[in-house]
PDB file of C-alpha atoms in Angstrom:
ATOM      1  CA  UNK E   1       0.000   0.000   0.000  1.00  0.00           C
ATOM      2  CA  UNK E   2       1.199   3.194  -1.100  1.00  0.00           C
ATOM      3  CA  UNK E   3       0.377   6.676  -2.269  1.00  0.00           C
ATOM      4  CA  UNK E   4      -0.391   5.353  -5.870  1.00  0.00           C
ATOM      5  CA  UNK E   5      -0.810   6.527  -8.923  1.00  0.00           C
ATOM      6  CA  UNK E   6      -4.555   6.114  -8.700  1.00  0.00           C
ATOM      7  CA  UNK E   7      -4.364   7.715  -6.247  1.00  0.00           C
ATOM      8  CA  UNK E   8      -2.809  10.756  -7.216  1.00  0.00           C
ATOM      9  CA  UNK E   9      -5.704  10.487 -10.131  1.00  0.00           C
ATOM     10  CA  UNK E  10      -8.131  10.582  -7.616  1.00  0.00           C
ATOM     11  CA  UNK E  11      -7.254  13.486  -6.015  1.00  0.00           C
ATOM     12  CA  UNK E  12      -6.511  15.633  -9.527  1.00  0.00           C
ATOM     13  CA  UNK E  13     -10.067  14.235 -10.312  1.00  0.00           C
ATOM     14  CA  UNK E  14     -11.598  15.365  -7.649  1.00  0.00           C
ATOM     15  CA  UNK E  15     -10.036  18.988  -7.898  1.00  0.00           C
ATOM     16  CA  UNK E  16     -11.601  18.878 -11.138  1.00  0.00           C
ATOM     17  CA  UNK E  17     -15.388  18.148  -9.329  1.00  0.00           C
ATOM     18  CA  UNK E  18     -14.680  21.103  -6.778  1.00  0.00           C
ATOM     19  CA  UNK E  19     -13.733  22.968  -9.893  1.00  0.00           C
ATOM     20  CA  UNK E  20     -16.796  21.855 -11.823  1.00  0.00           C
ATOM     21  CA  UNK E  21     -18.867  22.560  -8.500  1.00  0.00           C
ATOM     22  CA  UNK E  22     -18.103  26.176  -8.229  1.00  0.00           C
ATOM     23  CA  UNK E  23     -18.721  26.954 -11.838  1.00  0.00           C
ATOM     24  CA  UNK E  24     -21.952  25.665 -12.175  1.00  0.00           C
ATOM     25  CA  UNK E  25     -23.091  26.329  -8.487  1.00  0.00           C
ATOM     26  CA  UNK E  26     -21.712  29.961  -7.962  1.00  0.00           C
ATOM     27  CA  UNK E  27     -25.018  31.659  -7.499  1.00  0.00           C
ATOM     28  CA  UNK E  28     -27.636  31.655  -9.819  1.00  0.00           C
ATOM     29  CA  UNK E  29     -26.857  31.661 -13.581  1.00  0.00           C
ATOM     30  CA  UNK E  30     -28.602  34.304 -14.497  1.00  0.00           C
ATOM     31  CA  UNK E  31     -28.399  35.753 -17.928  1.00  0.00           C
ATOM     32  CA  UNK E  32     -29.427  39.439 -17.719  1.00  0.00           C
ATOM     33  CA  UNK E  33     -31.582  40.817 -20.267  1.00  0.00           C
ATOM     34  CA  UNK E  34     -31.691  44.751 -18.496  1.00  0.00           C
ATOM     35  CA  UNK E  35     -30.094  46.435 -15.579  1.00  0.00           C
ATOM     36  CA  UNK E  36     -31.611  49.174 -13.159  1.00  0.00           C
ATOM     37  CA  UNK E  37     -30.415  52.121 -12.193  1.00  0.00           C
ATOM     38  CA  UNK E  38     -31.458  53.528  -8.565  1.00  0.00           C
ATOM     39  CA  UNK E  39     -31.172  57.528  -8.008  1.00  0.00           C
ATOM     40  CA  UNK E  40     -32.702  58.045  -4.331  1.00  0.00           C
ATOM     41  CA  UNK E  41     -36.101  56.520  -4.974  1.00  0.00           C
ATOM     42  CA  UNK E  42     -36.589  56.605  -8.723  1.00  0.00           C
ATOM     43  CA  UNK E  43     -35.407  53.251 -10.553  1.00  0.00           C
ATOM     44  CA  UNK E  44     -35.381  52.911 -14.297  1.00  0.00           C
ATOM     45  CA  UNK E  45     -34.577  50.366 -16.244  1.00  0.00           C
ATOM     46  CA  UNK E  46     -32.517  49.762 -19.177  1.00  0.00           C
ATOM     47  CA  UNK E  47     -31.763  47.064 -21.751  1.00  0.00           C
ATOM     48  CA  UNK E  48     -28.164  46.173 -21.671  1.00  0.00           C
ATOM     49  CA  UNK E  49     -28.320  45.238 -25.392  1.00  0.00           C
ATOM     50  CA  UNK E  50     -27.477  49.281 -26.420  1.00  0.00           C
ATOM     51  CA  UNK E  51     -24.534  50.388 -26.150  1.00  0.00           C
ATOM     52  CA  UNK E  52     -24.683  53.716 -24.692  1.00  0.00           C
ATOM     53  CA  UNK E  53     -23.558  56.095 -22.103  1.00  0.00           C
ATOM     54  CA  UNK E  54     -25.764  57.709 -19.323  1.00  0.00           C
ATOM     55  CA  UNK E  55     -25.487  60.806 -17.259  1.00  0.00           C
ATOM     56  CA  UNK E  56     -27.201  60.169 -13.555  1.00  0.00           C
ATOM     57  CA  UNK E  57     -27.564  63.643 -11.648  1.00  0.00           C
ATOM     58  CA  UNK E  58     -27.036  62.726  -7.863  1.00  0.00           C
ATOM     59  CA  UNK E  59     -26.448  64.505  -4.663  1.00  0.00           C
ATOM     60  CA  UNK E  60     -22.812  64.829  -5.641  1.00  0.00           C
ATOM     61  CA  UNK E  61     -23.291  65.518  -9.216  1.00  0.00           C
ATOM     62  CA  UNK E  62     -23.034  63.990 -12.408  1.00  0.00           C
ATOM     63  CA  UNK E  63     -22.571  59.925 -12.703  1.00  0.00           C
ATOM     64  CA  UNK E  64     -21.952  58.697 -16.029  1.00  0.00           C
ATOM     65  CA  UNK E  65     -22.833  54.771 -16.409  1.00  0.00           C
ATOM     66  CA  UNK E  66     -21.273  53.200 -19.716  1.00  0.00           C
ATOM     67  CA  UNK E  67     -23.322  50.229 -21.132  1.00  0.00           C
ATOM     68  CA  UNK E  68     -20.824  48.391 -23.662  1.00  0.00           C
ATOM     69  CA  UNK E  69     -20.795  44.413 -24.826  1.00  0.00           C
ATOM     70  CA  UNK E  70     -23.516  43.449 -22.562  1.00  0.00           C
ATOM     71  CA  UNK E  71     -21.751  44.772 -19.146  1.00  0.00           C
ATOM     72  CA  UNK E  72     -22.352  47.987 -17.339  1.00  0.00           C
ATOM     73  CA  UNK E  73     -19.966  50.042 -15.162  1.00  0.00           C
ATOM     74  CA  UNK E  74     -19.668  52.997 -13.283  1.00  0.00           C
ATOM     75  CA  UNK E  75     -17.574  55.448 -15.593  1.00  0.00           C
ATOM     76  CA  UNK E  76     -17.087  58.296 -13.418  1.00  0.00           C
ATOM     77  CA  UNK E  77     -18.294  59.808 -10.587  1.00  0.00           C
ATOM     78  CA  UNK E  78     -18.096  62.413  -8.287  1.00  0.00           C
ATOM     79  CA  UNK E  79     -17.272  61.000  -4.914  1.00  0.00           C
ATOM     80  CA  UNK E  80     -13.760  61.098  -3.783  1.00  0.00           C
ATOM     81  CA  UNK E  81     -13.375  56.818  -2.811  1.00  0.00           C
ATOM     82  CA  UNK E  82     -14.385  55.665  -6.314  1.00  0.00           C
ATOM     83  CA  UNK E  83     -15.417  52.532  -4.987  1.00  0.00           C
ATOM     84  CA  UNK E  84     -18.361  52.442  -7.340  1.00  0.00           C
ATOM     85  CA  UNK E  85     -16.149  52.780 -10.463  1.00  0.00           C
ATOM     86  CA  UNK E  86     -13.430  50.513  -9.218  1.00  0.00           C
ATOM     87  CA  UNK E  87     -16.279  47.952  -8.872  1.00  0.00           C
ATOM     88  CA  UNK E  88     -15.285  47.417 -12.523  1.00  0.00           C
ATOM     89  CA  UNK E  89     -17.760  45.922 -15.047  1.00  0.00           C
ATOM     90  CA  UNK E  90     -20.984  44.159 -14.128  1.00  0.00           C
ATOM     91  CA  UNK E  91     -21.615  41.087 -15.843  1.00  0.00           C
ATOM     92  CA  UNK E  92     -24.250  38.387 -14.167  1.00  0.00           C
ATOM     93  CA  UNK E  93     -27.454  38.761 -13.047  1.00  0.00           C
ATOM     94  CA  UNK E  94     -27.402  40.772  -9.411  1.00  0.00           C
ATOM     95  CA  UNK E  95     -24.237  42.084  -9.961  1.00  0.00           C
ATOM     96  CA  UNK E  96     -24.392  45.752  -7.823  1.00  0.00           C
ATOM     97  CA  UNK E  97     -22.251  48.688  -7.896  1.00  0.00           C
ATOM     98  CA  UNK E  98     -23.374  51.728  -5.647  1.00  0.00           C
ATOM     99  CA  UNK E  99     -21.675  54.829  -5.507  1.00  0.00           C
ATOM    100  CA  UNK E 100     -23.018  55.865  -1.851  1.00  0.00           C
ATOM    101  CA  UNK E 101     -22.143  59.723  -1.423  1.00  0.00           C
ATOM    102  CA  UNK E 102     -24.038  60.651  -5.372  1.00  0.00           C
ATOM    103  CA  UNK E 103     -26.661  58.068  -3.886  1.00  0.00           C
ATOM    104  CA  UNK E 104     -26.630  56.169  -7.458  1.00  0.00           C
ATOM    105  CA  UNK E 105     -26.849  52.705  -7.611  1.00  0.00           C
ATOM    106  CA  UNK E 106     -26.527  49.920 -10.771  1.00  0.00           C
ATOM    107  CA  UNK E 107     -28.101  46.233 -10.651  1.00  0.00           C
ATOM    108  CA  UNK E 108     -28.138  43.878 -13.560  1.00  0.00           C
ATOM    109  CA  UNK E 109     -31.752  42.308 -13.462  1.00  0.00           C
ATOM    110  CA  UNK E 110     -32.408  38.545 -14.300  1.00  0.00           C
ATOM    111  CA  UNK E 111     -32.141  34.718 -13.215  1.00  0.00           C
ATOM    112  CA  UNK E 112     -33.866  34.168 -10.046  1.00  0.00           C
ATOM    113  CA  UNK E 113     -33.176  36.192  -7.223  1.00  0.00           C
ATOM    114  CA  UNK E 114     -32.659  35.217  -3.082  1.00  0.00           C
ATOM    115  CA  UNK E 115     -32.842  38.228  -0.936  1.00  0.00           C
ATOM    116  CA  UNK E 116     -33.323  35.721   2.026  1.00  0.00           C
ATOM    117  CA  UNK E 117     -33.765  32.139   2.892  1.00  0.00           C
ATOM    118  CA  UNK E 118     -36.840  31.487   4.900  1.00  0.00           C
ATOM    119  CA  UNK E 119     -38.361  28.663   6.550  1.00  0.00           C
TER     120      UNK E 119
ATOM    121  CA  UNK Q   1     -50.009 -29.217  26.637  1.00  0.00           C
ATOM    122  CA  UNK Q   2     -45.919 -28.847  27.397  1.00  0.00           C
ATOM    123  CA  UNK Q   3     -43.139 -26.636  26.787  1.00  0.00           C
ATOM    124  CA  UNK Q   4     -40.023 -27.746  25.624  1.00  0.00           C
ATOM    125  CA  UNK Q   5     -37.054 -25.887  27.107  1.00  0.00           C
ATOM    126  CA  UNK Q   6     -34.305 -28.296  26.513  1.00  0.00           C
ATOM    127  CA  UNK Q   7     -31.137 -26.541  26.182  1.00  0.00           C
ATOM    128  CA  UNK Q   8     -30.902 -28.272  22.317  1.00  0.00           C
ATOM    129  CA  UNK Q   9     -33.136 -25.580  21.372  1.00  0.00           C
ATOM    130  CA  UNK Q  10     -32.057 -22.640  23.312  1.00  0.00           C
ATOM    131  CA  UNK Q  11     -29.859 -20.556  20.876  1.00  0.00           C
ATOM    132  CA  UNK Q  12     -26.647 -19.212  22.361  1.00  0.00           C
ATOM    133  CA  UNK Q  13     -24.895 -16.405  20.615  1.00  0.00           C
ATOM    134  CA  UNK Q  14     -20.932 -16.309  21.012  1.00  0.00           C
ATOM    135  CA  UNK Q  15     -19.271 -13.483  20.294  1.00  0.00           C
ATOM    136  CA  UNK Q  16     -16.908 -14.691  17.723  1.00  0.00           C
ATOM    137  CA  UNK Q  17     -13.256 -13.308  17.164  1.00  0.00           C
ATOM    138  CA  UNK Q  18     -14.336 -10.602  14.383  1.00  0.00           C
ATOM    139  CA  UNK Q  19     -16.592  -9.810  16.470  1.00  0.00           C
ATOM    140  CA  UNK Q  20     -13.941  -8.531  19.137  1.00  0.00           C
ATOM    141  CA  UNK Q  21     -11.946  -6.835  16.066  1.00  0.00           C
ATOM    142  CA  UNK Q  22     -14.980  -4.721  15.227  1.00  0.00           C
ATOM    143  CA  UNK Q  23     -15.502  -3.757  18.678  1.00  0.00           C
ATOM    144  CA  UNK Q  24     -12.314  -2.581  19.544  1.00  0.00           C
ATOM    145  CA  UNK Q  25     -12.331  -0.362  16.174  1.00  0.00           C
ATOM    146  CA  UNK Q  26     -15.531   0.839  16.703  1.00  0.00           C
ATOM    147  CA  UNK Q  27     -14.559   2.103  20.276  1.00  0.00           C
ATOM    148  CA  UNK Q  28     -11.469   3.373  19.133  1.00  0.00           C
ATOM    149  CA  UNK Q  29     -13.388   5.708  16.020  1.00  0.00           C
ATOM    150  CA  UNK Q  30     -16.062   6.135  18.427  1.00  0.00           C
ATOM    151  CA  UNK Q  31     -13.693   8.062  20.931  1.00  0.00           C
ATOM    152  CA  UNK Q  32     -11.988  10.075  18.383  1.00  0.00           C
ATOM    153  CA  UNK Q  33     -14.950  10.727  17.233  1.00  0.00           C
ATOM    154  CA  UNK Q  34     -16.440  12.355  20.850  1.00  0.00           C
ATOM    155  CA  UNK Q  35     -13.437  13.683  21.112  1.00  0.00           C
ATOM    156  CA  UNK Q  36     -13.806  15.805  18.221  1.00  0.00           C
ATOM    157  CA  UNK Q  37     -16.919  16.704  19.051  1.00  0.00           C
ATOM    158  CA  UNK Q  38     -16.082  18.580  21.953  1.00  0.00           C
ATOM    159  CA  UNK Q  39     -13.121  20.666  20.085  1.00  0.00           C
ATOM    160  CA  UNK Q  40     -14.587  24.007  18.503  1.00  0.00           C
ATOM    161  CA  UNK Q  41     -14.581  24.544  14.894  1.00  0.00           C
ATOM    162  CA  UNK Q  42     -14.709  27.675  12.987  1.00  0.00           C
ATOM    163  CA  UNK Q  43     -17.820  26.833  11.006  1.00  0.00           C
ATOM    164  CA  UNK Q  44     -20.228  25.197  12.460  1.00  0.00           C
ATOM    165  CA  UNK Q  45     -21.178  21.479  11.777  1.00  0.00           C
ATOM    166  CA  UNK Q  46     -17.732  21.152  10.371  1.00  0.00           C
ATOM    167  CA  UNK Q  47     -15.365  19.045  11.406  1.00  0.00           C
ATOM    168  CA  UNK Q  48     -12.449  17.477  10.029  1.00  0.00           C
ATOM    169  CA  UNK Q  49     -13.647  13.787  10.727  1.00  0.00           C
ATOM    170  CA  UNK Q  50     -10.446  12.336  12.010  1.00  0.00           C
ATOM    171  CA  UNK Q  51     -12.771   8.744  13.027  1.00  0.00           C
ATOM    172  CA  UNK Q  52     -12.913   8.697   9.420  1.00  0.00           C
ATOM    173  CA  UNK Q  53      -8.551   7.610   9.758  1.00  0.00           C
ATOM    174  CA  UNK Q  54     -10.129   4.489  11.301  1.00  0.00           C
ATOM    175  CA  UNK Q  55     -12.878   3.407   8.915  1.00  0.00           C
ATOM    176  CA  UNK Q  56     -10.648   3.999   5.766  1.00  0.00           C
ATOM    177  CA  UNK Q  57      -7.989   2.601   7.623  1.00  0.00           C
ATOM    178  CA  UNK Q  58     -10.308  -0.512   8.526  1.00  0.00           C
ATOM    179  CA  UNK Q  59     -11.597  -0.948   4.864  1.00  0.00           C
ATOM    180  CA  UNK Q  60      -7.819  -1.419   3.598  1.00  0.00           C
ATOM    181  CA  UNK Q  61      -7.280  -4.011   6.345  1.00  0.00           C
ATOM    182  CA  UNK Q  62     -10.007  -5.861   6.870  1.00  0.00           C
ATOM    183  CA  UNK Q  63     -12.507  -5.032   3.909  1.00  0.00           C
ATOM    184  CA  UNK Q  64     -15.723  -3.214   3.301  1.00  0.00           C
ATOM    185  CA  UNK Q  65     -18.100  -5.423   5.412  1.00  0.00           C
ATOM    186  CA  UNK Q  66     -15.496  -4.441   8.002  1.00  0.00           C
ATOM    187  CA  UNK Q  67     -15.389  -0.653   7.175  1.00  0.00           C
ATOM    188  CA  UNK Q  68     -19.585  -0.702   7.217  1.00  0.00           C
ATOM    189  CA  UNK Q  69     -19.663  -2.049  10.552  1.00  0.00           C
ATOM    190  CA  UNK Q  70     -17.306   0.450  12.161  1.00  0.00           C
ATOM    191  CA  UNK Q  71     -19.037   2.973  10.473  1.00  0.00           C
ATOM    192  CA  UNK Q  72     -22.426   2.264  11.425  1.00  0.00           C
ATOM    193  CA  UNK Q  73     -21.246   1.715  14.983  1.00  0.00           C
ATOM    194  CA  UNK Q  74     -19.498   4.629  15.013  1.00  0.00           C
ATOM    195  CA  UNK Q  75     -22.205   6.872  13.835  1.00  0.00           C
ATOM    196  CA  UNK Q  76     -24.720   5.432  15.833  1.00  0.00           C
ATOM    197  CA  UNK Q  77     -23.167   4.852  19.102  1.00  0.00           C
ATOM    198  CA  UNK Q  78     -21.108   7.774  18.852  1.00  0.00           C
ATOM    199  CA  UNK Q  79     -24.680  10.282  18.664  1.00  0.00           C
ATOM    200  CA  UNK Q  80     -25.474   8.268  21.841  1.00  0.00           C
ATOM    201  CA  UNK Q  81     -23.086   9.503  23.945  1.00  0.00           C
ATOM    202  CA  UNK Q  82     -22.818  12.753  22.244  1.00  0.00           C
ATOM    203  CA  UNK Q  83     -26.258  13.197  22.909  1.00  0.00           C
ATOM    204  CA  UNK Q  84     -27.297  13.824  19.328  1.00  0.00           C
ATOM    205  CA  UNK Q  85     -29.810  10.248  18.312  1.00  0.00           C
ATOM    206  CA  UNK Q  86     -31.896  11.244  16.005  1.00  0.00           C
ATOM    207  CA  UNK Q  87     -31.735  14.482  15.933  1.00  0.00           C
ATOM    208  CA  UNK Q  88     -30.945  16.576  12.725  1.00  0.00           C
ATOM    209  CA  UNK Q  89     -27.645  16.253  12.855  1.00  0.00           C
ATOM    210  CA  UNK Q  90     -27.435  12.389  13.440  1.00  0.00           C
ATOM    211  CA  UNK Q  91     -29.896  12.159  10.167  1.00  0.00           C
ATOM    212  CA  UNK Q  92     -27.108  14.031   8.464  1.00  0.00           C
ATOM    213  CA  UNK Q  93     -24.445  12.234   9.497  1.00  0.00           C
ATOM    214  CA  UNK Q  94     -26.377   9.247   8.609  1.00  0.00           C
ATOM    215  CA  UNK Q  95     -26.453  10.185   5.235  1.00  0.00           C
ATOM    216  CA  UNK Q  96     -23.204  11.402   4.722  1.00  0.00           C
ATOM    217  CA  UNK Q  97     -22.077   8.037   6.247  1.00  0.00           C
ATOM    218  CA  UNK Q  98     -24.330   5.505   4.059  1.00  0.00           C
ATOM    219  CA  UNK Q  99     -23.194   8.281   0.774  1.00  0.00           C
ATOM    220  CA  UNK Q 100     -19.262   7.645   1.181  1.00  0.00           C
ATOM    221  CA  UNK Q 101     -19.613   3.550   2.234  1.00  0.00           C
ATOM    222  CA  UNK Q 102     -21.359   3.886  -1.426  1.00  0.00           C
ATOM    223  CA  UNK Q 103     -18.868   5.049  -2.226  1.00  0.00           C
ATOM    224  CA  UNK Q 104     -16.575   2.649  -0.754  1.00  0.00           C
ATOM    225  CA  UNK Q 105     -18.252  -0.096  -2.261  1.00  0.00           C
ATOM    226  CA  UNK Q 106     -18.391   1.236  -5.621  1.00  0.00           C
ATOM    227  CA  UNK Q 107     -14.683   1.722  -5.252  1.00  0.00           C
ATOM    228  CA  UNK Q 108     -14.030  -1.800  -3.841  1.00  0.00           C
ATOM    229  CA  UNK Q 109     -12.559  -3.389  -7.143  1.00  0.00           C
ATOM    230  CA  UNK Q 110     -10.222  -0.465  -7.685  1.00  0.00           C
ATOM    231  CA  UNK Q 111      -8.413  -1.532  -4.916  1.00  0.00           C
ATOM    232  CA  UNK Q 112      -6.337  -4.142  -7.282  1.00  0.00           C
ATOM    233  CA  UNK Q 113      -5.735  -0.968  -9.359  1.00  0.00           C
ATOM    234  CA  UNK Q 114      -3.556   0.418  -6.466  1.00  0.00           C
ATOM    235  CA  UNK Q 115      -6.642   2.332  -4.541  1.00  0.00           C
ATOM    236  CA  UNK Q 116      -4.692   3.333  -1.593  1.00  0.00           C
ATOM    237  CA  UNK Q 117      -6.187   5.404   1.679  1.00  0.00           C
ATOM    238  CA  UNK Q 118      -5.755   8.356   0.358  1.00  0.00           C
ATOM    239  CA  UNK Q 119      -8.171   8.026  -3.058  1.00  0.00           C
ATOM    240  CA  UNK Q 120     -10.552   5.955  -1.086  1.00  0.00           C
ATOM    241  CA  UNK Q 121     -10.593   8.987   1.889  1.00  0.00           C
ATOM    242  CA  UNK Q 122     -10.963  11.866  -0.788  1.00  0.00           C
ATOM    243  CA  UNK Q 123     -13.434  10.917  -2.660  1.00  0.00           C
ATOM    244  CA  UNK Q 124     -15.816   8.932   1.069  1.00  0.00           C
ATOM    245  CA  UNK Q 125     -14.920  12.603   2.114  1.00  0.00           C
ATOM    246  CA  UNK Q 126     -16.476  14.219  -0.990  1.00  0.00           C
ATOM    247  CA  UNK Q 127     -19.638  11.469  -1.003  1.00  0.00           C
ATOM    248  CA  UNK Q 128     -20.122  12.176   2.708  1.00  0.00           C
ATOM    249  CA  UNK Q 129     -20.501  15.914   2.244  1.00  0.00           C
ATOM    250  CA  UNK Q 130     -22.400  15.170  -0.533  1.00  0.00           C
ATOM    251  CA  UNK Q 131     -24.963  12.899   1.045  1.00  0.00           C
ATOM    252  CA  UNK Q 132     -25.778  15.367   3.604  1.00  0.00           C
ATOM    253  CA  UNK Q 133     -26.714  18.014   1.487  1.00  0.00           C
ATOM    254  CA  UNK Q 134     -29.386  15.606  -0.688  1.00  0.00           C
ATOM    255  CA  UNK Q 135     -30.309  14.838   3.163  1.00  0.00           C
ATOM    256  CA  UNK Q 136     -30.696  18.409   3.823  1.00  0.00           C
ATOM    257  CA  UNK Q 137     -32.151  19.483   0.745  1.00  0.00           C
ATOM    258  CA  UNK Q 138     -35.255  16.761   1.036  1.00  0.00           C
ATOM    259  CA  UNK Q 139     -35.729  17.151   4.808  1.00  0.00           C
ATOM    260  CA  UNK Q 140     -34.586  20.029   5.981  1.00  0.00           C
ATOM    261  CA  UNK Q 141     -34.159  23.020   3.971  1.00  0.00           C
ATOM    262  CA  UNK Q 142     -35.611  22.581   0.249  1.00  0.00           C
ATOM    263  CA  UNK Q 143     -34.604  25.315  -1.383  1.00  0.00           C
ATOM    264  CA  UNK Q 144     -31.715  25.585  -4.178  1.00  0.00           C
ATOM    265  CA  UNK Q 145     -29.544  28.422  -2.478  1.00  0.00           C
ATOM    266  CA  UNK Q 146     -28.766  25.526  -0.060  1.00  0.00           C
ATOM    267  CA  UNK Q 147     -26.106  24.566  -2.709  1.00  0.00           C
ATOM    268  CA  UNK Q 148     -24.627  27.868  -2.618  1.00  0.00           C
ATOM    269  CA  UNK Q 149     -22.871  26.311   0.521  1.00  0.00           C
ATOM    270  CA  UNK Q 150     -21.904  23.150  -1.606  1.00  0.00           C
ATOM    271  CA  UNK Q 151     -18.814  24.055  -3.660  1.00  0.00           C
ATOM    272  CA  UNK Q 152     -16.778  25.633  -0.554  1.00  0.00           C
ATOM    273  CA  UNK Q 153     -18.160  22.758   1.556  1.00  0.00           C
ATOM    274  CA  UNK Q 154     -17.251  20.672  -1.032  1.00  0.00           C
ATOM    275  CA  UNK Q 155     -13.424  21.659  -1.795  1.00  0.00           C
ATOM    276  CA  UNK Q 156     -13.295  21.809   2.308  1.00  0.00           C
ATOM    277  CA  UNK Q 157     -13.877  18.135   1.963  1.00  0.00           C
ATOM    278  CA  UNK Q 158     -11.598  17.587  -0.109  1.00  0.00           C
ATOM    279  CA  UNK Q 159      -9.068  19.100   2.139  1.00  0.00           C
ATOM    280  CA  UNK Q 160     -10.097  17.111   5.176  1.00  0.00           C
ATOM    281  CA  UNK Q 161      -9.934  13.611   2.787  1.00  0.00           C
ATOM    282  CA  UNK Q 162      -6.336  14.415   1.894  1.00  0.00           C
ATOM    283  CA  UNK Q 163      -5.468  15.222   4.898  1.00  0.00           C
ATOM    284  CA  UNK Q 164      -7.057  11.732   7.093  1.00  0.00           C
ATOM    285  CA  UNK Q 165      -6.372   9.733   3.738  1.00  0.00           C
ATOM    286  CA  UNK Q 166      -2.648  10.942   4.606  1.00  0.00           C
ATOM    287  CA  UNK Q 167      -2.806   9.990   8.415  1.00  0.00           C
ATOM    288  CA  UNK Q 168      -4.908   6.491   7.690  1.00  0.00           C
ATOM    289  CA  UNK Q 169      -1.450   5.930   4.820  1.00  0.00           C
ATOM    290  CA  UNK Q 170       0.751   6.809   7.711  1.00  0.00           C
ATOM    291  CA  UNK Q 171      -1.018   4.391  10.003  1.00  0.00           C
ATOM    292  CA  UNK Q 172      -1.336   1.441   7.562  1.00  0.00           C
ATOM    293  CA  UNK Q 173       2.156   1.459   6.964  1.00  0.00           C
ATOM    294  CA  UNK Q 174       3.021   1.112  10.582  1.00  0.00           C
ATOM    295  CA  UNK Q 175       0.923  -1.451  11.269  1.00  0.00           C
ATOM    296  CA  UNK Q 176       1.543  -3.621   8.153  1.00  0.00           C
ATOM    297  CA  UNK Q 177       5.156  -3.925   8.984  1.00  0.00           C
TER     298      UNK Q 177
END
């Protein structure tokens, strides 16, 4: 008995199930057909099919949300953290990116989504 | 009308020699496995399963009927003096148990393919975390963002399989010398 080649089969194997797990569990799959955008308590929706740039007025001033390929991002902004534009692109379904002090916020709408698990 | 109770009838049960072997090994996983128990672990339910050392360890030596019985005993008497028969958590680790002897058995002729402890404890590792989410997803919580949990869960177990698949290697090949 030894650490044998099966062995060592087995365990590449089942790196390639964890592998195979994560890919297919990760979430939902959504494909997103539209994505939201938030400004205080107004929410409008757009299809992510056009490519296009929008200007969002906020608290801060003017957030411009770029809509290329099928993704969306925050282009610019006015805050001074730039979290929201570092976020980078959105691409699945419920992918967020809020930019907090302009009080703008993106969501890519589709697939099924779980705000909470309930009995 | 009269009884017979001549003692030609009376059935007497000996414990036989296997019998002995599959005590002792069940006692031994069954204290490593309350020990376990009582050490914390960062997320709960989790646990490495370092019992599990004796069952693949068992299988190796002595077979799968072998490995089944330890298990069994194991799980069972080891959620009676935990305190945990039939609760939730016994059902789980009922089902994780009966997925990876499945398992086991499945992987049974493999062993003249050079199977050692280490594929057979990765992959009963894998099947027992398996099991208990089927378990939990019928009984307990039937909804499909349970398997959100499965792939870290999942690679977790495969962690934990190396790692007693390593010790239950380590321990065969003291013993078989």
């Amino acid at each position: 008995m030894a650490v044998s080649l099966l062995d060592k089969f087995i365990v590449v194997f089942a790196l390639m199930l964890v592998v195979l797990a994560f890919s297919s569990w990760r979430g939902d799959s959504g494909i997103a057909m539209t994505f939201e955008i938030r400004n205080g308590s107004d929410a409008t929706a757009f299809p992510l099919a056009q490519d296009q740039v929008i200007s969002i007025s906020g608290a801060l001033g003017e957030s411009e949300i770029e809509v290329r390929d099928g993704q969306v991002r925050f282009l610019r902004s006015p805050c001074t953290n730039q979290f929201c534009t570092l976020a980078g692109w959105l691409k699945k379904a419920g992918d967020m990116a809020v930019c907090l002090p302009n009080g703008v916020s993106l969501r890519l709408v589709g697939g099924r989504q779980y705000d909470s698990i309930n009995f | 009308m009269s009884v017979d109770n001549s003692s030609s009838t009376r059935l007497r049960l000996q414990p036989q020699a296997e019998d002995y072997l599959i005590a002792k090994l069940a006692a031994l996983a069954i204290c490593i496995h309350v020990i376990e128990s009582a050490l914390p672990s960062p997320l709960p339910g989790v646990k490495p399963g370092l019992a599990n050392v004796i069952t693949i360890a068992v299988f190796f030596l002595y077979g799968l009927r072998a490995a089944i019985w330890v298990a069994m005993l194991r799980v069972v008497v080891g959620s009676l003096v935990v305190g945990s028969f039939l609760t939730p958590t016994f059902m789980l680790s009922l089902a994780g148990t009966l997925c990876s002897l499945l398992v086991l058995m499945l992987l049974s002729p493999l062993r003249n393919w050079g199977l050692g402890p280490l594929g057979g404890s990765v992959l009963a590792a894998m099947a027992h975390i398996t099991g208990q989410f089927l378990l939990a997803y019928w009984l307990i919580l039937p909804h499909e963002g349970l398997f959100v949990l499965y792939p870290p869960l999942l690679a977790l177990s495969l962690v934990f399989g190396v790692i007693t698949g390593l010790i239950s290697y380590q321990l065969l090949k003291k013993t078989t010398h």
